[in-house]
Amino acid sequence: MSILLPTTLVGSYAQPDWLIDRKRLGDRFPPRVRAKELWRVAPEWLEQAQDDATLLAIRDQENAGIDIITDGEVRRESYSNRFATALEGVDLDNPGEALDRSGHPNPVPRVVGKIRRKHAVQVRDVQFLRVNTDRQIKITVPGPFTMAQQAQNDFYKSEAEMAYDYAQAVNEEIRDLFAAGADVVQIDEPYMQARPEKAREYGVEVLNRALEGVTGRTAVHICFGYAAVIHARPNGYSFLPELCGCSAHQISIETAQSNLDCAVLDSLSNKEIMLGVLDLSTNEIEHPEVVAARIRRALPHVSPERLIIAPDCGLKYLPRDVAYGKMKAMVEGAAIVRAELAERA
């Protein structure tokens, strides 16, 4: 974008209470299989209700001054399960089990055949977003490495082989999302941080397979887990410099709650950085100057032309008024630093 320090969301935004049972959502680990019981609206009206809630998310972002708009992931029960359960090769009636990044067992897709994309999953989401805002738009898809970690493999000879087929499915989806009008497509790969040893074995390779031949602007998101679910935060990433070898243009990270030492960003000099500057472990709305200070921490390590300002991830777990207030503070904090940089120019 031509604007300095453009603002965006990682992906999700707070879903309305009339749409989804937010208490049940917050009392469990993020679902890996379908969790239709979370929706408050009858199936025959659900798409219409999700459209209405998506419009609210779009308007909230526009009113707050966000530059690159997402659909708030309003149609999803979690960031990954909607796409992962739409693929061929998964037994939806008999889920498997895998350890979550918290170390607890969680029902997951059970892979019983070759993973293939049967049809586009999120193209309508992009089309709906495109016709309802004149700003740049971003859509997110779960990454192949993360989906492989969130599955029970009852078919493939190796986890890596399964991940490559997930990558092929993601690649097909990304191409269709750009064709539908997306300006940015983001791949969510939180399990690269959660499982760094496996990520070093094949994570970047399968990520690059998912991006092979893609010409649009792409991002990869890596994080410490939702603050609402994972409370202990390390002060540094276990897998981050390795992403300099991926073909995505942008790397999305969290710095607020972890108080990340931004010196690690020196190792990503070939990437734009989507900088998480909102602490989502608390309902306290940051003063814009607090946000500005978090942005300034990164400036010795990333030129402002390479910075995109975002929350830490998991905005969906906050009350909507808090999510909106934090988002507005983020926009105002970015404006403070933008003005400071303009004065020095």
mmCIF file of C-alpha atoms in Angstrom:
data_model
loop_
_atom_site.group_PDB
_atom_site.id
_atom_site.type_symbol
_atom_site.label_atom_id
_atom_site.label_comp_id
_atom_site.label_asym_id
_atom_site.label_seq_id
_atom_site.Cartn_x
_atom_site.Cartn_y
_atom_site.Cartn_z
ATOM 1 C CA MET A 1 0.000 0.000 0.000
ATOM 2 C CA SER A 2 1.080 3.588 -0.509
ATOM 3 C CA ILE A 3 0.153 4.513 3.068
ATOM 4 C CA LEU A 4 2.897 4.109 5.668
ATOM 5 C CA LEU A 5 2.158 1.643 8.520
ATOM 6 C CA PRO A 6 -1.098 0.280 7.073
ATOM 7 C CA THR A 7 -3.384 -1.429 9.594
ATOM 8 C CA THR A 8 -5.150 -4.771 9.327
ATOM 9 C CA LEU A 9 -6.451 -7.646 11.445
ATOM 10 C CA VAL A 10 -4.717 -10.989 11.737
ATOM 11 C CA GLY A 11 -8.004 -12.474 10.530
ATOM 12 C CA SER A 12 -10.662 -12.957 13.163
ATOM 13 C CA TYR A 13 -13.029 -10.468 14.785
ATOM 14 C CA ALA A 14 -15.565 -10.851 17.587
ATOM 15 C CA GLN A 15 -18.642 -12.743 16.408
ATOM 16 C CA PRO A 16 -22.000 -11.476 17.736
ATOM 17 C CA ASP A 17 -23.583 -13.285 20.687
ATOM 18 C CA TRP A 18 -26.763 -13.805 18.673
ATOM 19 C CA LEU A 19 -24.784 -15.765 16.069
ATOM 20 C CA ILE A 20 -22.559 -18.065 18.106
ATOM 21 C CA ASP A 21 -22.502 -19.308 21.695
ATOM 22 C CA ARG A 22 -19.464 -17.356 22.770
ATOM 23 C CA LYS A 23 -19.320 -18.913 26.237
ATOM 24 C CA ARG A 24 -19.170 -22.440 24.814
ATOM 25 C CA LEU A 25 -16.624 -21.248 22.269
ATOM 26 C CA GLY A 26 -14.398 -19.820 24.990
ATOM 27 C CA ASP A 27 -14.758 -22.778 27.354
ATOM 28 C CA ARG A 28 -13.185 -25.268 24.958
ATOM 29 C CA PHE A 29 -10.101 -25.653 22.812
ATOM 30 C CA PRO A 30 -10.497 -24.361 19.251
ATOM 31 C CA PRO A 31 -12.409 -27.029 17.318
ATOM 32 C CA ARG A 32 -10.516 -29.041 14.707
ATOM 33 C CA VAL A 33 -13.585 -30.985 13.560
ATOM 34 C CA ARG A 34 -16.961 -29.371 12.872
ATOM 35 C CA ALA A 35 -18.702 -27.895 15.933
ATOM 36 C CA LYS A 36 -22.127 -26.995 14.543
ATOM 37 C CA GLU A 37 -23.576 -26.963 18.059
ATOM 38 C CA LEU A 38 -21.874 -23.602 18.643
ATOM 39 C CA TRP A 39 -24.193 -21.759 16.237
ATOM 40 C CA ARG A 40 -27.316 -20.142 17.720
ATOM 41 C CA VAL A 41 -29.070 -19.840 14.348
ATOM 42 C CA ALA A 42 -30.978 -22.673 12.676
ATOM 43 C CA PRO A 43 -29.151 -24.253 9.718
ATOM 44 C CA GLU A 44 -31.618 -22.941 7.139
ATOM 45 C CA TRP A 45 -30.919 -19.341 8.225
ATOM 46 C CA LEU A 46 -27.255 -19.674 9.134
ATOM 47 C CA GLU A 47 -25.673 -18.411 5.915
ATOM 48 C CA GLN A 48 -27.913 -15.344 5.923
ATOM 49 C CA ALA A 49 -27.053 -14.656 9.562
ATOM 50 C CA GLN A 50 -23.344 -15.098 8.869
ATOM 51 C CA ASP A 51 -23.603 -12.647 5.978
ATOM 52 C CA ASP A 52 -25.225 -10.085 8.283
ATOM 53 C CA ALA A 53 -22.564 -10.605 10.946
ATOM 54 C CA THR A 54 -19.814 -10.316 8.325
ATOM 55 C CA LEU A 55 -21.243 -6.944 7.261
ATOM 56 C CA LEU A 56 -21.045 -5.814 10.896
ATOM 57 C CA ALA A 57 -17.403 -6.902 11.060
ATOM 58 C CA ILE A 58 -16.609 -5.052 7.843
ATOM 59 C CA ARG A 59 -18.313 -1.851 9.018
ATOM 60 C CA ASP A 60 -16.598 -2.002 12.420
ATOM 61 C CA GLN A 61 -13.216 -2.215 10.684
ATOM 62 C CA GLU A 62 -14.049 0.604 8.313
ATOM 63 C CA ASN A 63 -15.364 2.819 11.132
ATOM 64 C CA ALA A 64 -12.236 2.147 13.183
ATOM 65 C CA GLY A 65 -10.078 3.159 10.209
ATOM 66 C CA ILE A 66 -8.567 -0.232 9.288
ATOM 67 C CA ASP A 67 -6.807 -0.118 5.913
ATOM 68 C CA ILE A 68 -6.838 -3.790 4.867
ATOM 69 C CA ILE A 69 -10.174 -5.414 5.699
ATOM 70 C CA THR A 70 -10.874 -9.069 6.543
ATOM 71 C CA ASP A 71 -14.227 -10.827 6.800
ATOM 72 C CA GLY A 72 -13.575 -11.338 10.522
ATOM 73 C CA GLU A 73 -13.646 -15.118 9.934
ATOM 74 C CA VAL A 74 -17.259 -14.785 11.052
ATOM 75 C CA ARG A 75 -18.361 -17.955 9.218
ATOM 76 C CA ARG A 76 -15.844 -20.128 11.037
ATOM 77 C CA GLU A 77 -15.954 -22.059 14.274
ATOM 78 C CA SER A 78 -12.157 -21.867 14.288
ATOM 79 C CA TYR A 79 -9.491 -20.596 11.938
ATOM 80 C CA SER A 80 -8.764 -24.074 10.542
ATOM 81 C CA ASN A 81 -11.676 -26.476 10.835
ATOM 82 C CA ARG A 82 -13.910 -25.085 8.078
ATOM 83 C CA PHE A 83 -11.294 -25.675 5.391
ATOM 84 C CA ALA A 84 -9.775 -28.840 6.880
ATOM 85 C CA THR A 85 -13.131 -30.633 7.093
ATOM 86 C CA ALA A 86 -14.114 -29.707 3.521
ATOM 87 C CA LEU A 87 -11.399 -31.876 1.962
ATOM 88 C CA GLU A 88 -11.629 -35.316 0.426
ATOM 89 C CA GLY A 89 -9.879 -38.093 2.334
ATOM 90 C CA VAL A 90 -11.275 -37.178 5.776
ATOM 91 C CA ASP A 91 -13.716 -39.340 7.743
ATOM 92 C CA LEU A 92 -16.020 -36.733 9.263
ATOM 93 C CA ASP A 93 -18.183 -39.275 11.088
ATOM 94 C CA ASN A 94 -15.343 -40.899 13.000
ATOM 95 C CA PRO A 95 -12.856 -38.249 14.157
ATOM 96 C CA GLY A 96 -9.371 -39.036 15.314
ATOM 97 C CA GLU A 97 -7.462 -37.540 18.217
ATOM 98 C CA ALA A 98 -4.286 -35.490 18.535
ATOM 99 C CA LEU A 99 -2.618 -33.395 21.196
ATOM 100 C CA ASP A 100 -3.335 -29.678 21.023
ATOM 101 C CA ARG A 101 -0.470 -27.224 21.428
ATOM 102 C CA SER A 102 -1.506 -27.051 25.087
ATOM 103 C CA GLY A 103 -0.748 -30.783 25.427
ATOM 104 C CA HIS A 104 -4.407 -31.805 25.767
ATOM 105 C CA PRO A 105 -6.116 -34.345 23.456
ATOM 106 C CA ASN A 106 -8.598 -32.858 21.009
ATOM 107 C CA PRO A 107 -10.844 -34.464 18.358
ATOM 108 C CA VAL A 108 -9.265 -33.925 14.932
ATOM 109 C CA PRO A 109 -9.942 -34.894 11.316
ATOM 110 C CA ARG A 110 -9.074 -38.555 10.691
ATOM 111 C CA VAL A 111 -7.333 -38.934 7.366
ATOM 112 C CA VAL A 112 -8.378 -42.204 5.690
ATOM 113 C CA GLY A 113 -7.596 -41.426 2.036
ATOM 114 C CA LYS A 114 -5.682 -39.074 -0.203
ATOM 115 C CA ILE A 115 -6.224 -35.422 0.748
ATOM 116 C CA ARG A 116 -7.750 -33.504 -2.166
ATOM 117 C CA ARG A 117 -9.697 -30.276 -2.473
ATOM 118 C CA LYS A 118 -13.175 -31.184 -3.724
ATOM 119 C CA HIS A 119 -14.295 -27.613 -4.388
ATOM 120 C CA ALA A 120 -13.505 -24.021 -3.482
ATOM 121 C CA VAL A 121 -14.186 -23.426 0.216
ATOM 122 C CA GLN A 122 -13.836 -19.675 0.743
ATOM 123 C CA VAL A 123 -14.342 -18.110 -2.683
ATOM 124 C CA ARG A 124 -17.821 -16.884 -1.782
ATOM 125 C CA ASP A 125 -16.346 -15.305 1.366
ATOM 126 C CA VAL A 126 -13.944 -13.263 -0.765
ATOM 127 C CA GLN A 127 -16.642 -12.324 -3.264
ATOM 128 C CA PHE A 128 -18.921 -11.138 -0.450
ATOM 129 C CA LEU A 129 -16.101 -9.136 1.115
ATOM 130 C CA ARG A 130 -15.080 -7.629 -2.227
ATOM 131 C CA VAL A 131 -18.546 -6.258 -3.048
ATOM 132 C CA ASN A 132 -19.047 -4.844 0.451
ATOM 133 C CA THR A 133 -15.943 -2.680 0.873
ATOM 134 C CA ASP A 134 -13.861 -0.466 -1.395
ATOM 135 C CA ARG A 135 -10.720 -1.002 0.706
ATOM 136 C CA GLN A 136 -8.059 -3.627 0.199
ATOM 137 C CA ILE A 137 -9.122 -7.057 1.437
ATOM 138 C CA LYS A 138 -7.388 -10.042 2.994
ATOM 139 C CA ILE A 139 -8.559 -13.613 3.501
ATOM 140 C CA THR A 140 -6.892 -16.341 5.587
ATOM 141 C CA VAL A 141 -6.481 -20.077 5.037
ATOM 142 C CA PRO A 142 -5.022 -22.695 7.406
ATOM 143 C CA GLY A 143 -1.529 -23.822 6.490
ATOM 144 C CA PRO A 144 -0.567 -27.328 5.360
ATOM 145 C CA PHE A 145 1.922 -27.941 8.169
ATOM 146 C CA THR A 146 -0.597 -26.913 10.820
ATOM 147 C CA MET A 147 -3.397 -29.017 9.315
ATOM 148 C CA ALA A 148 -1.079 -32.033 9.262
ATOM 149 C CA GLN A 149 -0.402 -31.506 12.977
ATOM 150 C CA GLN A 150 -4.142 -31.223 13.607
ATOM 151 C CA ALA A 151 -5.011 -34.551 11.980
ATOM 152 C CA GLN A 152 -4.803 -38.256 12.757
ATOM 153 C CA ASN A 153 -2.947 -39.954 9.913
ATOM 154 C CA ASP A 154 -4.479 -43.345 9.122
ATOM 155 C CA PHE A 155 -3.487 -43.390 5.445
ATOM 156 C CA TYR A 156 -0.126 -41.856 4.548
ATOM 157 C CA LYS A 157 3.280 -43.453 5.028
ATOM 158 C CA SER A 158 4.539 -40.270 6.653
ATOM 159 C CA GLU A 159 3.227 -37.045 8.116
ATOM 160 C CA ALA A 160 5.331 -35.084 5.620
ATOM 161 C CA GLU A 161 3.675 -36.847 2.685
ATOM 162 C CA MET A 162 0.279 -35.918 4.120
ATOM 163 C CA ALA A 163 1.381 -32.319 4.583
ATOM 164 C CA TYR A 164 2.400 -32.066 0.901
ATOM 165 C CA ASP A 165 -1.103 -33.082 -0.164
ATOM 166 C CA TYR A 166 -2.560 -30.504 2.218
ATOM 167 C CA ALA A 167 -0.239 -28.003 0.523
ATOM 168 C CA GLN A 168 -1.615 -28.919 -2.897
ATOM 169 C CA ALA A 169 -5.168 -28.298 -1.634
ATOM 170 C CA VAL A 170 -4.157 -24.953 -0.127
ATOM 171 C CA ASN A 171 -2.394 -23.949 -3.342
ATOM 172 C CA GLU A 172 -5.538 -24.583 -5.383
ATOM 173 C CA GLU A 173 -7.609 -22.580 -2.908
ATOM 174 C CA ILE A 174 -5.209 -19.626 -2.872
ATOM 175 C CA ARG A 175 -5.265 -19.363 -6.648
ATOM 176 C CA ASP A 176 -9.072 -19.224 -6.594
ATOM 177 C CA LEU A 177 -9.104 -16.672 -3.770
ATOM 178 C CA PHE A 178 -6.932 -14.274 -5.751
ATOM 179 C CA ALA A 179 -9.077 -14.846 -8.838
ATOM 180 C CA ALA A 180 -12.130 -13.928 -6.722
ATOM 181 C CA GLY A 181 -10.629 -10.545 -5.810
ATOM 182 C CA ALA A 182 -8.430 -10.974 -2.720
ATOM 183 C CA ASP A 183 -5.600 -8.445 -2.392
ATOM 184 C CA VAL A 184 -3.748 -10.482 0.251
ATOM 185 C CA VAL A 185 -4.026 -14.165 1.167
ATOM 186 C CA GLN A 186 -2.620 -15.195 4.533
ATOM 187 C CA ILE A 187 -1.632 -18.748 5.464
ATOM 188 C CA ASP A 188 -1.977 -19.489 9.189
ATOM 189 C CA GLU A 189 0.833 -21.715 10.483
ATOM 190 C CA PRO A 190 0.772 -21.458 14.308
ATOM 191 C CA TYR A 191 2.031 -25.017 14.718
ATOM 192 C CA MET A 192 5.394 -24.077 13.287
ATOM 193 C CA GLN A 193 5.950 -22.298 16.598
ATOM 194 C CA ALA A 194 4.330 -25.106 18.603
ATOM 195 C CA ARG A 195 6.281 -27.931 16.874
ATOM 196 C CA PRO A 196 9.567 -26.312 15.788
ATOM 197 C CA GLU A 197 11.528 -29.562 15.362
ATOM 198 C CA LYS A 198 9.049 -30.946 12.848
ATOM 199 C CA ALA A 199 8.745 -27.527 11.230
ATOM 200 C CA ARG A 200 12.490 -27.540 10.593
ATOM 201 C CA GLU A 201 12.197 -30.944 8.917
ATOM 202 C CA TYR A 202 9.618 -30.000 6.292
ATOM 203 C CA GLY A 203 7.550 -26.970 7.343
ATOM 204 C CA VAL A 204 9.042 -24.351 5.032
ATOM 205 C CA GLU A 205 9.090 -26.812 2.123
ATOM 206 C CA VAL A 206 5.370 -27.571 2.349
ATOM 207 C CA LEU A 207 4.599 -23.884 2.883
ATOM 208 C CA ASN A 208 6.468 -23.064 -0.311
ATOM 209 C CA ARG A 209 4.569 -25.831 -2.095
ATOM 210 C CA ALA A 210 1.320 -24.159 -1.028
ATOM 211 C CA LEU A 211 2.594 -20.887 -2.525
ATOM 212 C CA GLU A 212 4.070 -22.363 -5.704
ATOM 213 C CA GLY A 213 3.061 -20.406 -8.811
ATOM 214 C CA VAL A 214 0.989 -17.909 -6.783
ATOM 215 C CA THR A 215 1.465 -14.354 -8.026
ATOM 216 C CA GLY A 216 -0.634 -12.362 -5.531
ATOM 217 C CA ARG A 217 0.550 -10.843 -2.247
ATOM 218 C CA THR A 218 0.855 -13.502 0.440
ATOM 219 C CA ALA A 219 1.467 -13.629 4.182
ATOM 220 C CA VAL A 220 2.188 -16.339 6.715
ATOM 221 C CA HIS A 221 1.033 -16.028 10.311
ATOM 222 C CA ILE A 222 2.906 -17.662 13.188
ATOM 223 C CA CYS A 223 1.931 -17.178 16.820
ATOM 224 C CA PHE A 224 2.025 -18.353 20.432
ATOM 225 C CA GLY A 225 -1.619 -19.501 20.489
ATOM 226 C CA TYR A 226 -4.805 -17.709 21.467
ATOM 227 C CA ALA A 227 -4.327 -15.702 24.648
ATOM 228 C CA ALA A 228 -7.783 -16.864 25.777
ATOM 229 C CA VAL A 229 -6.601 -20.492 25.658
ATOM 230 C CA ILE A 230 -2.792 -20.494 26.013
ATOM 231 C CA HIS A 231 -1.929 -18.277 28.974
ATOM 232 C CA ALA A 232 1.818 -18.856 29.351
ATOM 233 C CA ARG A 233 3.779 -16.921 26.739
ATOM 234 C CA PRO A 234 7.461 -17.343 25.905
ATOM 235 C CA ASN A 235 9.334 -14.117 25.249
ATOM 236 C CA GLY A 236 10.740 -15.384 21.980
ATOM 237 C CA TYR A 237 9.842 -17.538 18.990
ATOM 238 C CA SER A 238 11.181 -21.076 18.672
ATOM 239 C CA PHE A 239 10.695 -20.923 14.889
ATOM 240 C CA LEU A 240 10.902 -17.595 13.094
ATOM 241 C CA PRO A 241 14.229 -16.816 11.343
ATOM 242 C CA GLU A 242 13.652 -19.951 9.258
ATOM 243 C CA LEU A 243 10.765 -18.165 7.530
ATOM 244 C CA CYS A 244 13.226 -15.980 5.636
ATOM 245 C CA GLY A 245 13.400 -18.996 3.319
ATOM 246 C CA CYS A 246 9.677 -19.068 2.541
ATOM 247 C CA SER A 247 8.218 -17.400 -0.521
ATOM 248 C CA ALA A 248 5.521 -15.396 1.307
ATOM 249 C CA HIS A 249 5.901 -11.631 1.145
ATOM 250 C CA GLN A 250 4.784 -10.933 4.730
ATOM 251 C CA ILE A 251 5.394 -12.596 8.099
ATOM 252 C CA SER A 252 2.759 -12.002 10.792
ATOM 253 C CA ILE A 253 4.007 -12.165 14.387
ATOM 254 C CA GLU A 254 2.900 -11.271 17.936
ATOM 255 C CA THR A 255 4.855 -8.839 20.108
ATOM 256 C CA ALA A 256 2.417 -7.300 22.600
ATOM 257 C CA GLN A 257 1.598 -9.918 25.221
ATOM 258 C CA SER A 258 4.990 -11.625 24.958
ATOM 259 C CA ASN A 259 6.880 -8.302 25.013
ATOM 260 C CA LEU A 260 8.905 -9.780 22.180
ATOM 261 C CA ASP A 261 12.492 -8.684 21.674
ATOM 262 C CA CYS A 262 12.129 -7.268 18.178
ATOM 263 C CA ALA A 263 15.816 -7.813 17.419
ATOM 264 C CA VAL A 264 14.777 -11.187 16.007
ATOM 265 C CA LEU A 265 13.241 -9.291 13.103
ATOM 266 C CA ASP A 266 16.759 -8.511 11.856
ATOM 267 C CA SER A 267 16.752 -12.077 10.498
ATOM 268 C CA LEU A 268 13.729 -11.360 8.283
ATOM 269 C CA SER A 269 15.159 -8.449 6.324
ATOM 270 C CA ASN A 270 13.717 -9.840 3.083
ATOM 271 C CA LYS A 271 10.113 -9.759 4.386
ATOM 272 C CA GLU A 272 7.405 -7.294 5.272
ATOM 273 C CA ILE A 273 6.428 -7.678 8.934
ATOM 274 C CA MET A 274 2.853 -7.746 10.168
ATOM 275 C CA LEU A 275 3.456 -6.566 13.726
ATOM 276 C CA GLY A 276 1.069 -7.650 16.490
ATOM 277 C CA VAL A 277 0.705 -4.702 18.887
ATOM 278 C CA LEU A 278 -2.508 -5.428 20.858
ATOM 279 C CA ASP A 279 -2.435 -7.583 24.010
ATOM 280 C CA LEU A 280 -5.491 -9.845 23.773
ATOM 281 C CA SER A 281 -5.008 -11.494 27.161
ATOM 282 C CA THR A 282 -6.873 -8.597 28.777
ATOM 283 C CA ASN A 283 -10.080 -6.677 28.129
ATOM 284 C CA GLU A 284 -8.286 -3.445 28.944
ATOM 285 C CA ILE A 285 -8.248 -1.181 25.898
ATOM 286 C CA GLU A 286 -4.753 0.145 25.280
ATOM 287 C CA HIS A 287 -4.123 3.864 25.096
ATOM 288 C CA PRO A 288 -2.985 4.744 21.555
ATOM 289 C CA GLU A 289 0.373 5.868 22.968
ATOM 290 C CA VAL A 290 0.924 2.325 24.335
ATOM 291 C CA VAL A 291 0.332 0.980 20.840
ATOM 292 C CA ALA A 292 2.669 3.606 19.402
ATOM 293 C CA ALA A 293 5.417 2.536 21.822
ATOM 294 C CA ARG A 294 5.029 -1.089 20.694
ATOM 295 C CA ILE A 295 5.395 -0.002 17.080
ATOM 296 C CA ARG A 296 8.491 2.067 17.888
ATOM 297 C CA ARG A 297 10.164 -1.010 19.416
ATOM 298 C CA ALA A 298 10.292 -2.585 15.972
ATOM 299 C CA LEU A 299 11.610 0.416 14.054
ATOM 300 C CA PRO A 300 15.319 -0.178 14.831
ATOM 301 C CA HIS A 301 14.939 -3.593 13.176
ATOM 302 C CA VAL A 302 12.361 -3.056 10.408
ATOM 303 C CA SER A 303 12.073 -0.057 8.130
ATOM 304 C CA PRO A 304 8.634 1.560 8.416
ATOM 305 C CA GLU A 305 8.030 0.844 4.718
ATOM 306 C CA ARG A 306 8.067 -2.875 5.584
ATOM 307 C CA LEU A 307 5.726 -2.674 8.588
ATOM 308 C CA ILE A 308 2.017 -3.543 8.703
ATOM 309 C CA ILE A 309 0.254 -2.969 12.017
ATOM 310 C CA ALA A 310 -2.082 -5.632 13.436
ATOM 311 C CA PRO A 311 -3.291 -7.109 16.738
ATOM 312 C CA ASP A 312 -1.843 -10.185 18.316
ATOM 313 C CA CYS A 313 -4.147 -13.013 17.185
ATOM 314 C CA GLY A 314 -7.458 -14.092 18.703
ATOM 315 C CA LEU A 315 -9.594 -10.964 18.545
ATOM 316 C CA LYS A 316 -12.638 -13.243 18.193
ATOM 317 C CA TYR A 317 -12.487 -14.201 21.878
ATOM 318 C CA LEU A 318 -12.964 -10.642 23.152
ATOM 319 C CA PRO A 319 -16.312 -8.916 23.746
ATOM 320 C CA ARG A 320 -17.205 -6.993 20.629
ATOM 321 C CA ASP A 321 -17.028 -3.560 22.284
ATOM 322 C CA VAL A 322 -13.557 -4.374 23.624
ATOM 323 C CA ALA A 323 -12.417 -5.725 20.250
ATOM 324 C CA TYR A 324 -13.626 -2.549 18.562
ATOM 325 C CA GLY A 325 -11.989 -0.304 21.170
ATOM 326 C CA LYS A 326 -8.653 -2.081 20.852
ATOM 327 C CA MET A 327 -8.849 -1.938 17.074
ATOM 328 C CA LYS A 328 -9.526 1.803 17.159
ATOM 329 C CA ALA A 329 -6.621 2.340 19.584
ATOM 330 C CA MET A 330 -4.384 0.425 17.183
ATOM 331 C CA VAL A 331 -5.366 2.689 14.288
ATOM 332 C CA GLU A 332 -4.752 5.794 16.424
ATOM 333 C CA GLY A 333 -1.410 4.456 17.665
ATOM 334 C CA ALA A 334 -0.283 3.815 14.095
ATOM 335 C CA ALA A 335 -1.318 7.373 13.196
ATOM 336 C CA ILE A 336 0.883 8.735 16.015
ATOM 337 C CA VAL A 337 3.968 6.966 14.700
ATOM 338 C CA ARG A 338 3.093 7.785 11.105
ATOM 339 C CA ALA A 339 3.005 11.484 12.002
ATOM 340 C CA GLU A 340 6.337 11.212 13.823
ATOM 341 C CA LEU A 341 7.953 9.621 10.796
ATOM 342 C CA ALA A 342 6.522 12.292 8.497
ATOM 343 C CA GLU A 343 8.052 15.027 10.691
ATOM 344 C CA ARG A 344 11.488 13.440 10.398
ATOM 345 C CA ALA A 345 11.281 12.992 6.633
#
